[in-house]
Amino acid sequence: MAEGKSRHGFLNDAMNASCYRGRLAPSPTGFLHLGHARTFWTAFQRAQNARGTLILRNEDLDPARSKSQFVSAMIEDLHWLGISWVEGPDCGGSFGPYSQSQRGDLYRSAFEKLRKGHFIYPCTCSRQDVQKALHAPHAADDEPIYPGTCRNNTFDIIGNRKVNWRFRVPDGETIRFVDAHFGPQEFVAGRDFGDFVVWRADNVPSYQLAVVVDDALMKITEVVRGADLLLSTARQILLYNALGWEPPSFFHCPLMTDASGIRLAKRNDALSLRTLRENGTMPTDLQRQFLTGF
Ligand code: GLU
């Protein structure tokens, strides 16, 4: 095995880089739970091992679901756990912290680039229209595969209507990447995922667009996040290509489940960091558990 290469040929490349830049990207829509804690601890460890930078990015784009009390709670929980956002060498990017709600102009200009390049189209379908038109089974991440009803819409159909803007995926094309934890991955556009929204009818950029713009402009070299986003990574690689940007490396963490095998969610309070802390769990107990976790 060549020096500096891991089993998957990727891991140590990112770790050895003197300009490693990672990020913590929580959404303030609820209290952090044990699964978030393990992912963020992993991100923190990888940035520290690389003597790099770790940026905090508050993903508060969704005005209906983001609450300021959860922003302060997540910062407090992360500090309690022993995680801090660290500044490594100056590699040309800034250090944050950032809030996505303050970065609308950046998302808008990426959107305009996609529109001018004819990568996206306006879609007038409601969620119910999409569900009704479905013949194919749902994709693994539960987002229905868009049946393509509006694919040939031209920009002038919009008028005063509120539309979703969708990215037209290259049907049949295989998107490949090497995940630093799970190894080689491949997903087929149009089969594993369909045309996805980049700008919502309520005038909010989608998660997919915002995260690509941010990771690129913040010069993130490695994205560490939960395995529920593996399929989204394929979508995001298409956006990087369309915008002419180089994708970062990826490390997806296995998801945590509760005792009955159900994936942890923000609505399950039992394993929130708050509840664990109230019940006497110490940060060191969790850190030890994470080290042996996977
Ligand atoms: N904000 C997203 C979440 O809390 C994570 C996004 C990402 O890491 O790409 O699930």
mmCIF file with all atom_site columns, C-alpha atoms in Angstrom, residues 117-274:
data_model
loop_
_atom_site.group_PDB
_atom_site.id
_atom_site.type_symbol
_atom_site.label_atom_id
_atom_site.label_alt_id
_atom_site.label_comp_id
_atom_site.label_asym_id
_atom_site.label_entity_id
_atom_site.label_seq_id
_atom_site.pdbx_PDB_ins_code
_atom_site.Cartn_x
_atom_site.Cartn_y
_atom_site.Cartn_z
_atom_site.occupancy
_atom_site.B_iso_or_equiv
_atom_site.pdbx_formal_charge
_atom_site.auth_seq_id
_atom_site.auth_comp_id
_atom_site.auth_asym_id
_atom_site.auth_atom_id
_atom_site.pdbx_PDB_model_num
ATOM 1   C CA . GLY A 1 117 ? -26.228 27.065 -17.766 1.00 0.00 ? 117 GLY A CA 1
ATOM 2   C CA . HIS A 1 118 ? -29.701 25.470 -18.254 1.00 0.00 ? 118 HIS A CA 1
ATOM 3   C CA . PHE A 1 119 ? -28.998 22.908 -15.530 1.00 0.00 ? 119 PHE A CA 1
ATOM 4   C CA . ILE A 1 120 ? -32.294 23.659 -13.782 1.00 0.00 ? 120 ILE A CA 1
ATOM 5   C CA . TYR A 1 121 ? -35.927 24.167 -14.715 1.00 0.00 ? 121 TYR A CA 1
ATOM 6   C CA . PRO A 1 122 ? -38.999 25.637 -13.057 1.00 0.00 ? 122 PRO A CA 1
ATOM 7   C CA . CYS A 1 123 ? -41.393 23.028 -11.725 1.00 0.00 ? 123 CYS A CA 1
ATOM 8   C CA . THR A 1 124 ? -45.018 23.764 -10.904 1.00 0.00 ? 124 THR A CA 1
ATOM 9   C CA . CYS A 1 125 ? -45.814 20.337 -9.402  1.00 0.00 ? 125 CYS A CA 1
ATOM 10  C CA . SER A 1 126 ? -47.045 20.201 -5.837  1.00 0.00 ? 126 SER A CA 1
ATOM 11  C CA . ARG A 1 127 ? -45.865 17.475 -3.488  1.00 0.00 ? 127 ARG A CA 1
ATOM 12  C CA . GLN A 1 128 ? -49.200 15.695 -4.084  1.00 0.00 ? 128 GLN A CA 1
ATOM 13  C CA . ASP A 1 129 ? -48.715 15.870 -7.901  1.00 0.00 ? 129 ASP A CA 1
ATOM 14  C CA . VAL A 1 130 ? -45.356 14.149 -7.514  1.00 0.00 ? 130 VAL A CA 1
ATOM 15  C CA . GLN A 1 131 ? -46.776 11.428 -5.275  1.00 0.00 ? 131 GLN A CA 1
ATOM 16  C CA . LYS A 1 132 ? -49.701 10.812 -7.643  1.00 0.00 ? 132 LYS A CA 1
ATOM 17  C CA . ALA A 1 133 ? -47.522 10.502 -10.729 1.00 0.00 ? 133 ALA A CA 1
ATOM 18  C CA . LEU A 1 134 ? -45.151 8.017  -9.152  1.00 0.00 ? 134 LEU A CA 1
ATOM 19  C CA . HIS A 1 135 ? -44.720 4.616  -10.682 1.00 0.00 ? 135 HIS A CA 1
ATOM 20  C CA . ALA A 1 136 ? -41.216 3.925  -9.468  1.00 0.00 ? 136 ALA A CA 1
ATOM 21  C CA . PRO A 1 137 ? -40.538 2.933  -5.855  1.00 0.00 ? 137 PRO A CA 1
ATOM 22  C CA . HIS A 1 138 ? -39.137 5.611  -3.608  1.00 0.00 ? 138 HIS A CA 1
ATOM 23  C CA . ALA A 1 139 ? -35.438 6.211  -3.415  1.00 0.00 ? 139 ALA A CA 1
ATOM 24  C CA . ALA A 1 140 ? -33.506 4.871  -0.449  1.00 0.00 ? 140 ALA A CA 1
ATOM 25  C CA . ASP A 1 141 ? -33.519 8.229  1.338   1.00 0.00 ? 141 ASP A CA 1
ATOM 26  C CA . ASP A 1 142 ? -37.271 8.505  1.032   1.00 0.00 ? 142 ASP A CA 1
ATOM 27  C CA . GLU A 1 143 ? -37.325 11.416 -1.401  1.00 0.00 ? 143 GLU A CA 1
ATOM 28  C CA . PRO A 1 144 ? -39.660 10.326 -4.200  1.00 0.00 ? 144 PRO A CA 1
ATOM 29  C CA . ILE A 1 145 ? -38.023 10.123 -7.619  1.00 0.00 ? 145 ILE A CA 1
ATOM 30  C CA . TYR A 1 146 ? -39.466 13.058 -9.509  1.00 0.00 ? 146 TYR A CA 1
ATOM 31  C CA . PRO A 1 147 ? -41.375 11.721 -12.536 1.00 0.00 ? 147 PRO A CA 1
ATOM 32  C CA . GLY A 1 148 ? -40.139 14.517 -14.830 1.00 0.00 ? 148 GLY A CA 1
ATOM 33  C CA . THR A 1 149 ? -43.505 16.152 -15.536 1.00 0.00 ? 149 THR A CA 1
ATOM 34  C CA . CYS A 1 150 ? -42.039 19.678 -15.844 1.00 0.00 ? 150 CYS A CA 1
ATOM 35  C CA . ARG A 1 151 ? -38.662 18.745 -17.306 1.00 0.00 ? 151 ARG A CA 1
ATOM 36  C CA . ASN A 1 152 ? -39.234 20.528 -20.569 1.00 0.00 ? 152 ASN A CA 1
ATOM 37  C CA . ASN A 1 153 ? -40.600 23.713 -19.042 1.00 0.00 ? 153 ASN A CA 1
ATOM 38  C CA . THR A 1 154 ? -39.000 26.863 -20.318 1.00 0.00 ? 154 THR A CA 1
ATOM 39  C CA . PHE A 1 155 ? -38.245 29.802 -18.053 1.00 0.00 ? 155 PHE A CA 1
ATOM 40  C CA . ASP A 1 156 ? -41.144 31.887 -19.379 1.00 0.00 ? 156 ASP A CA 1
ATOM 41  C CA . ILE A 1 157 ? -43.842 29.637 -17.886 1.00 0.00 ? 157 ILE A CA 1
ATOM 42  C CA . ILE A 1 158 ? -43.295 31.226 -14.511 1.00 0.00 ? 158 ILE A CA 1
ATOM 43  C CA . GLY A 1 159 ? -45.153 34.539 -14.634 1.00 0.00 ? 159 GLY A CA 1
ATOM 44  C CA . ASN A 1 160 ? -46.275 35.281 -11.093 1.00 0.00 ? 160 ASN A CA 1
ATOM 45  C CA . ARG A 1 161 ? -46.344 31.667 -10.060 1.00 0.00 ? 161 ARG A CA 1
ATOM 46  C CA . LYS A 1 162 ? -44.265 30.321 -7.221  1.00 0.00 ? 162 LYS A CA 1
ATOM 47  C CA . VAL A 1 163 ? -42.186 27.452 -8.573  1.00 0.00 ? 163 VAL A CA 1
ATOM 48  C CA . ASN A 1 164 ? -39.638 24.973 -7.321  1.00 0.00 ? 164 ASN A CA 1
ATOM 49  C CA . TRP A 1 165 ? -36.451 24.929 -9.362  1.00 0.00 ? 165 TRP A CA 1
ATOM 50  C CA . ARG A 1 166 ? -35.161 21.426 -10.058 1.00 0.00 ? 166 ARG A CA 1
ATOM 51  C CA . PHE A 1 167 ? -31.782 20.169 -11.214 1.00 0.00 ? 167 PHE A CA 1
ATOM 52  C CA . ARG A 1 168 ? -32.109 17.996 -14.310 1.00 0.00 ? 168 ARG A CA 1
ATOM 53  C CA . VAL A 1 169 ? -30.080 14.860 -13.490 1.00 0.00 ? 169 VAL A CA 1
ATOM 54  C CA . PRO A 1 170 ? -28.246 13.009 -16.285 1.00 0.00 ? 170 PRO A CA 1
ATOM 55  C CA . ASP A 1 171 ? -30.421 9.875  -16.425 1.00 0.00 ? 171 ASP A CA 1
ATOM 56  C CA . GLY A 1 172 ? -28.440 6.647  -16.441 1.00 0.00 ? 172 GLY A CA 1
ATOM 57  C CA . GLU A 1 173 ? -25.138 8.273  -15.466 1.00 0.00 ? 173 GLU A CA 1
ATOM 58  C CA . THR A 1 174 ? -23.277 6.585  -12.597 1.00 0.00 ? 174 THR A CA 1
ATOM 59  C CA . ILE A 1 175 ? -21.932 8.952  -9.951  1.00 0.00 ? 175 ILE A CA 1
ATOM 60  C CA . ARG A 1 176 ? -18.919 7.456  -8.195  1.00 0.00 ? 176 ARG A CA 1
ATOM 61  C CA . PHE A 1 177 ? -16.977 8.582  -5.164  1.00 0.00 ? 177 PHE A CA 1
ATOM 62  C CA . VAL A 1 178 ? -14.784 6.970  -2.552  1.00 0.00 ? 178 VAL A CA 1
ATOM 63  C CA . ASP A 1 179 ? -16.059 7.454  0.969   1.00 0.00 ? 179 ASP A CA 1
ATOM 64  C CA . ALA A 1 180 ? -13.283 7.503  3.549   1.00 0.00 ? 180 ALA A CA 1
ATOM 65  C CA . HIS A 1 181 ? -15.312 5.289  5.870   1.00 0.00 ? 181 HIS A CA 1
ATOM 66  C CA . PHE A 1 182 ? -17.582 3.179  3.624   1.00 0.00 ? 182 PHE A CA 1
ATOM 67  C CA . GLY A 1 183 ? -15.249 2.852  0.635   1.00 0.00 ? 183 GLY A CA 1
ATOM 68  C CA . PRO A 1 184 ? -16.253 3.085  -3.052  1.00 0.00 ? 184 PRO A CA 1
ATOM 69  C CA . GLN A 1 185 ? -19.833 4.218  -3.685  1.00 0.00 ? 185 GLN A CA 1
ATOM 70  C CA . GLU A 1 186 ? -21.885 4.445  -6.823  1.00 0.00 ? 186 GLU A CA 1
ATOM 71  C CA . PHE A 1 187 ? -25.370 5.753  -7.516  1.00 0.00 ? 187 PHE A CA 1
ATOM 72  C CA . VAL A 1 188 ? -27.220 5.949  -10.812 1.00 0.00 ? 188 VAL A CA 1
ATOM 73  C CA . ALA A 1 189 ? -28.947 9.238  -11.647 1.00 0.00 ? 189 ALA A CA 1
ATOM 74  C CA . GLY A 1 190 ? -32.603 8.749  -12.546 1.00 0.00 ? 190 GLY A CA 1
ATOM 75  C CA . ARG A 1 191 ? -32.687 5.357  -10.797 1.00 0.00 ? 191 ARG A CA 1
ATOM 76  C CA . ASP A 1 192 ? -31.393 6.008  -7.278  1.00 0.00 ? 192 ASP A CA 1
ATOM 77  C CA . PHE A 1 193 ? -32.442 9.648  -7.220  1.00 0.00 ? 193 PHE A CA 1
ATOM 78  C CA . GLY A 1 194 ? -34.281 11.982 -9.562  1.00 0.00 ? 194 GLY A CA 1
ATOM 79  C CA . ASP A 1 195 ? -34.420 15.674 -10.451 1.00 0.00 ? 195 ASP A CA 1
ATOM 80  C CA . PHE A 1 196 ? -34.009 17.398 -7.110  1.00 0.00 ? 196 PHE A CA 1
ATOM 81  C CA . VAL A 1 197 ? -35.015 20.850 -5.884  1.00 0.00 ? 197 VAL A CA 1
ATOM 82  C CA . VAL A 1 198 ? -32.295 23.517 -5.679  1.00 0.00 ? 198 VAL A CA 1
ATOM 83  C CA . TRP A 1 199 ? -34.552 26.479 -4.932  1.00 0.00 ? 199 TRP A CA 1
ATOM 84  C CA . ARG A 1 200 ? -37.880 26.154 -3.185  1.00 0.00 ? 200 ARG A CA 1
ATOM 85  C CA . ALA A 1 201 ? -41.174 27.792 -4.087  1.00 0.00 ? 201 ALA A CA 1
ATOM 86  C CA . ASP A 1 202 ? -41.091 29.640 -0.739  1.00 0.00 ? 202 ASP A CA 1
ATOM 87  C CA . ASN A 1 203 ? -37.899 31.350 -1.972  1.00 0.00 ? 203 ASN A CA 1
ATOM 88  C CA . VAL A 1 204 ? -35.459 29.373 0.177   1.00 0.00 ? 204 VAL A CA 1
ATOM 89  C CA . PRO A 1 205 ? -32.427 27.602 -1.340  1.00 0.00 ? 205 PRO A CA 1
ATOM 90  C CA . SER A 1 206 ? -32.535 23.852 -0.838  1.00 0.00 ? 206 SER A CA 1
ATOM 91  C CA . TYR A 1 207 ? -30.193 22.021 1.509   1.00 0.00 ? 207 TYR A CA 1
ATOM 92  C CA . GLN A 1 208 ? -28.400 20.507 -1.523  1.00 0.00 ? 208 GLN A CA 1
ATOM 93  C CA . LEU A 1 209 ? -27.528 23.860 -3.069  1.00 0.00 ? 209 LEU A CA 1
ATOM 94  C CA . ALA A 1 210 ? -26.667 25.659 0.170   1.00 0.00 ? 210 ALA A CA 1
ATOM 95  C CA . VAL A 1 211 ? -24.358 22.929 1.416   1.00 0.00 ? 211 VAL A CA 1
ATOM 96  C CA . VAL A 1 212 ? -22.424 22.771 -1.865  1.00 0.00 ? 212 VAL A CA 1
ATOM 97  C CA . VAL A 1 213 ? -22.028 26.553 -2.047  1.00 0.00 ? 213 VAL A CA 1
ATOM 98  C CA . ASP A 1 214 ? -20.882 26.665 1.574   1.00 0.00 ? 214 ASP A CA 1
ATOM 99  C CA . ASP A 1 215 ? -18.511 23.712 1.452   1.00 0.00 ? 215 ASP A CA 1
ATOM 100 C CA . ALA A 1 216 ? -16.927 25.093 -1.732  1.00 0.00 ? 216 ALA A CA 1
ATOM 101 C CA . LEU A 1 217 ? -16.651 28.729 -0.615  1.00 0.00 ? 217 LEU A CA 1
ATOM 102 C CA . MET A 1 218 ? -15.487 27.771 2.887   1.00 0.00 ? 218 MET A CA 1
ATOM 103 C CA . LYS A 1 219 ? -12.776 25.674 1.222   1.00 0.00 ? 219 LYS A CA 1
ATOM 104 C CA . ILE A 1 220 ? -13.793 22.552 3.124   1.00 0.00 ? 220 ILE A CA 1
ATOM 105 C CA . THR A 1 221 ? -11.423 19.711 2.275   1.00 0.00 ? 221 THR A CA 1
ATOM 106 C CA . GLU A 1 222 ? -13.311 16.898 4.031   1.00 0.00 ? 222 GLU A CA 1
ATOM 107 C CA . VAL A 1 223 ? -17.029 16.624 4.815   1.00 0.00 ? 223 VAL A CA 1
ATOM 108 C CA . VAL A 1 224 ? -17.776 14.416 7.844   1.00 0.00 ? 224 VAL A CA 1
ATOM 109 C CA . ARG A 1 225 ? -21.492 13.694 8.296   1.00 0.00 ? 225 ARG A CA 1
ATOM 110 C CA . GLY A 1 226 ? -24.062 10.951 8.827   1.00 0.00 ? 226 GLY A CA 1
ATOM 111 C CA . ALA A 1 227 ? -24.560 8.047  6.426   1.00 0.00 ? 227 ALA A CA 1
ATOM 112 C CA . ASP A 1 228 ? -28.133 9.197  5.779   1.00 0.00 ? 228 ASP A CA 1
ATOM 113 C CA . LEU A 1 229 ? -26.533 11.728 3.416   1.00 0.00 ? 229 LEU A CA 1
ATOM 114 C CA . LEU A 1 230 ? -24.567 9.248  1.249   1.00 0.00 ? 230 LEU A CA 1
ATOM 115 C CA . LEU A 1 231 ? -27.104 9.478  -1.550  1.00 0.00 ? 231 LEU A CA 1
ATOM 116 C CA . SER A 1 232 ? -27.203 13.252 -1.251  1.00 0.00 ? 232 SER A CA 1
ATOM 117 C CA . THR A 1 233 ? -23.470 13.261 -1.842  1.00 0.00 ? 233 THR A CA 1
ATOM 118 C CA . ALA A 1 234 ? -24.181 11.933 -5.351  1.00 0.00 ? 234 ALA A CA 1
ATOM 119 C CA . ARG A 1 235 ? -26.615 14.814 -5.939  1.00 0.00 ? 235 ARG A CA 1
ATOM 120 C CA . GLN A 1 236 ? -24.093 17.281 -4.594  1.00 0.00 ? 236 GLN A CA 1
ATOM 121 C CA . ILE A 1 237 ? -21.321 15.966 -6.858  1.00 0.00 ? 237 ILE A CA 1
ATOM 122 C CA . LEU A 1 238 ? -23.561 16.820 -9.826  1.00 0.00 ? 238 LEU A CA 1
ATOM 123 C CA . LEU A 1 239 ? -23.916 20.351 -8.459  1.00 0.00 ? 239 LEU A CA 1
ATOM 124 C CA . TYR A 1 240 ? -20.148 20.692 -7.987  1.00 0.00 ? 240 TYR A CA 1
ATOM 125 C CA . ASN A 1 241 ? -19.661 19.631 -11.604 1.00 0.00 ? 241 ASN A CA 1
ATOM 126 C CA . ALA A 1 242 ? -22.310 22.015 -12.907 1.00 0.00 ? 242 ALA A CA 1
ATOM 127 C CA . LEU A 1 243 ? -20.832 24.923 -10.937 1.00 0.00 ? 243 LEU A CA 1
ATOM 128 C CA . GLY A 1 244 ? -17.296 24.052 -12.051 1.00 0.00 ? 244 GLY A CA 1
ATOM 129 C CA . TRP A 1 245 ? -16.037 23.351 -8.516  1.00 0.00 ? 245 TRP A CA 1
ATOM 130 C CA . GLU A 1 246 ? -13.925 20.525 -7.133  1.00 0.00 ? 246 GLU A CA 1
ATOM 131 C CA . PRO A 1 247 ? -15.811 18.335 -4.592  1.00 0.00 ? 247 PRO A CA 1
ATOM 132 C CA . PRO A 1 248 ? -14.189 17.769 -1.176  1.00 0.00 ? 248 PRO A CA 1
ATOM 133 C CA . SER A 1 249 ? -13.453 14.324 0.283   1.00 0.00 ? 249 SER A CA 1
ATOM 134 C CA . PHE A 1 250 ? -16.241 12.608 2.220   1.00 0.00 ? 250 PHE A CA 1
ATOM 135 C CA . PHE A 1 251 ? -16.359 10.597 5.440   1.00 0.00 ? 251 PHE A CA 1
ATOM 136 C CA . HIS A 1 252 ? -19.848 9.351  6.299   1.00 0.00 ? 252 HIS A CA 1
ATOM 137 C CA . CYS A 1 253 ? -20.443 8.050  9.825   1.00 0.00 ? 253 CYS A CA 1
ATOM 138 C CA . PRO A 1 254 ? -22.671 5.008  10.425  1.00 0.00 ? 254 PRO A CA 1
ATOM 139 C CA . LEU A 1 255 ? -26.050 5.976  11.880  1.00 0.00 ? 255 LEU A CA 1
ATOM 140 C CA . MET A 1 256 ? -26.878 5.213  15.477  1.00 0.00 ? 256 MET A CA 1
ATOM 141 C CA . THR A 1 257 ? -30.014 3.330  16.406  1.00 0.00 ? 257 THR A CA 1
ATOM 142 C CA . ASP A 1 258 ? -31.880 2.969  19.683  1.00 0.00 ? 258 ASP A CA 1
ATOM 143 C CA . ALA A 1 259 ? -32.301 -0.313 21.569  1.00 0.00 ? 259 ALA A CA 1
ATOM 144 C CA . SER A 1 260 ? -35.076 -1.431 19.192  1.00 0.00 ? 260 SER A CA 1
ATOM 145 C CA . GLY A 1 261 ? -32.997 -0.699 16.105  1.00 0.00 ? 261 GLY A CA 1
ATOM 146 C CA . ILE A 1 262 ? -34.756 2.558  15.166  1.00 0.00 ? 262 ILE A CA 1
ATOM 147 C CA . ARG A 1 263 ? -32.609 5.397  13.884  1.00 0.00 ? 263 ARG A CA 1
ATOM 148 C CA . LEU A 1 264 ? -32.206 8.221  16.398  1.00 0.00 ? 264 LEU A CA 1
ATOM 149 C CA . ALA A 1 265 ? -34.149 11.355 15.533  1.00 0.00 ? 265 ALA A CA 1
ATOM 150 C CA . LYS A 1 266 ? -34.404 14.784 17.129  1.00 0.00 ? 266 LYS A CA 1
ATOM 151 C CA . ARG A 1 267 ? -37.914 13.971 18.338  1.00 0.00 ? 267 ARG A CA 1
ATOM 152 C CA . ASN A 1 268 ? -36.626 11.086 20.512  1.00 0.00 ? 268 ASN A CA 1
ATOM 153 C CA . ASP A 1 269 ? -35.764 12.907 23.655  1.00 0.00 ? 269 ASP A CA 1
ATOM 154 C CA . ALA A 1 270 ? -34.406 9.947  25.571  1.00 0.00 ? 270 ALA A CA 1
ATOM 155 C CA . LEU A 1 271 ? -31.018 10.030 23.891  1.00 0.00 ? 271 LEU A CA 1
ATOM 156 C CA . SER A 1 272 ? -30.671 13.778 23.543  1.00 0.00 ? 272 SER A CA 1
ATOM 157 C CA . LEU A 1 273 ? -27.448 15.109 25.023  1.00 0.00 ? 273 LEU A CA 1
ATOM 158 C CA . ARG A 1 274 ? -29.514 17.226 27.443  1.00 0.00 ? 274 ARG A CA 1
#
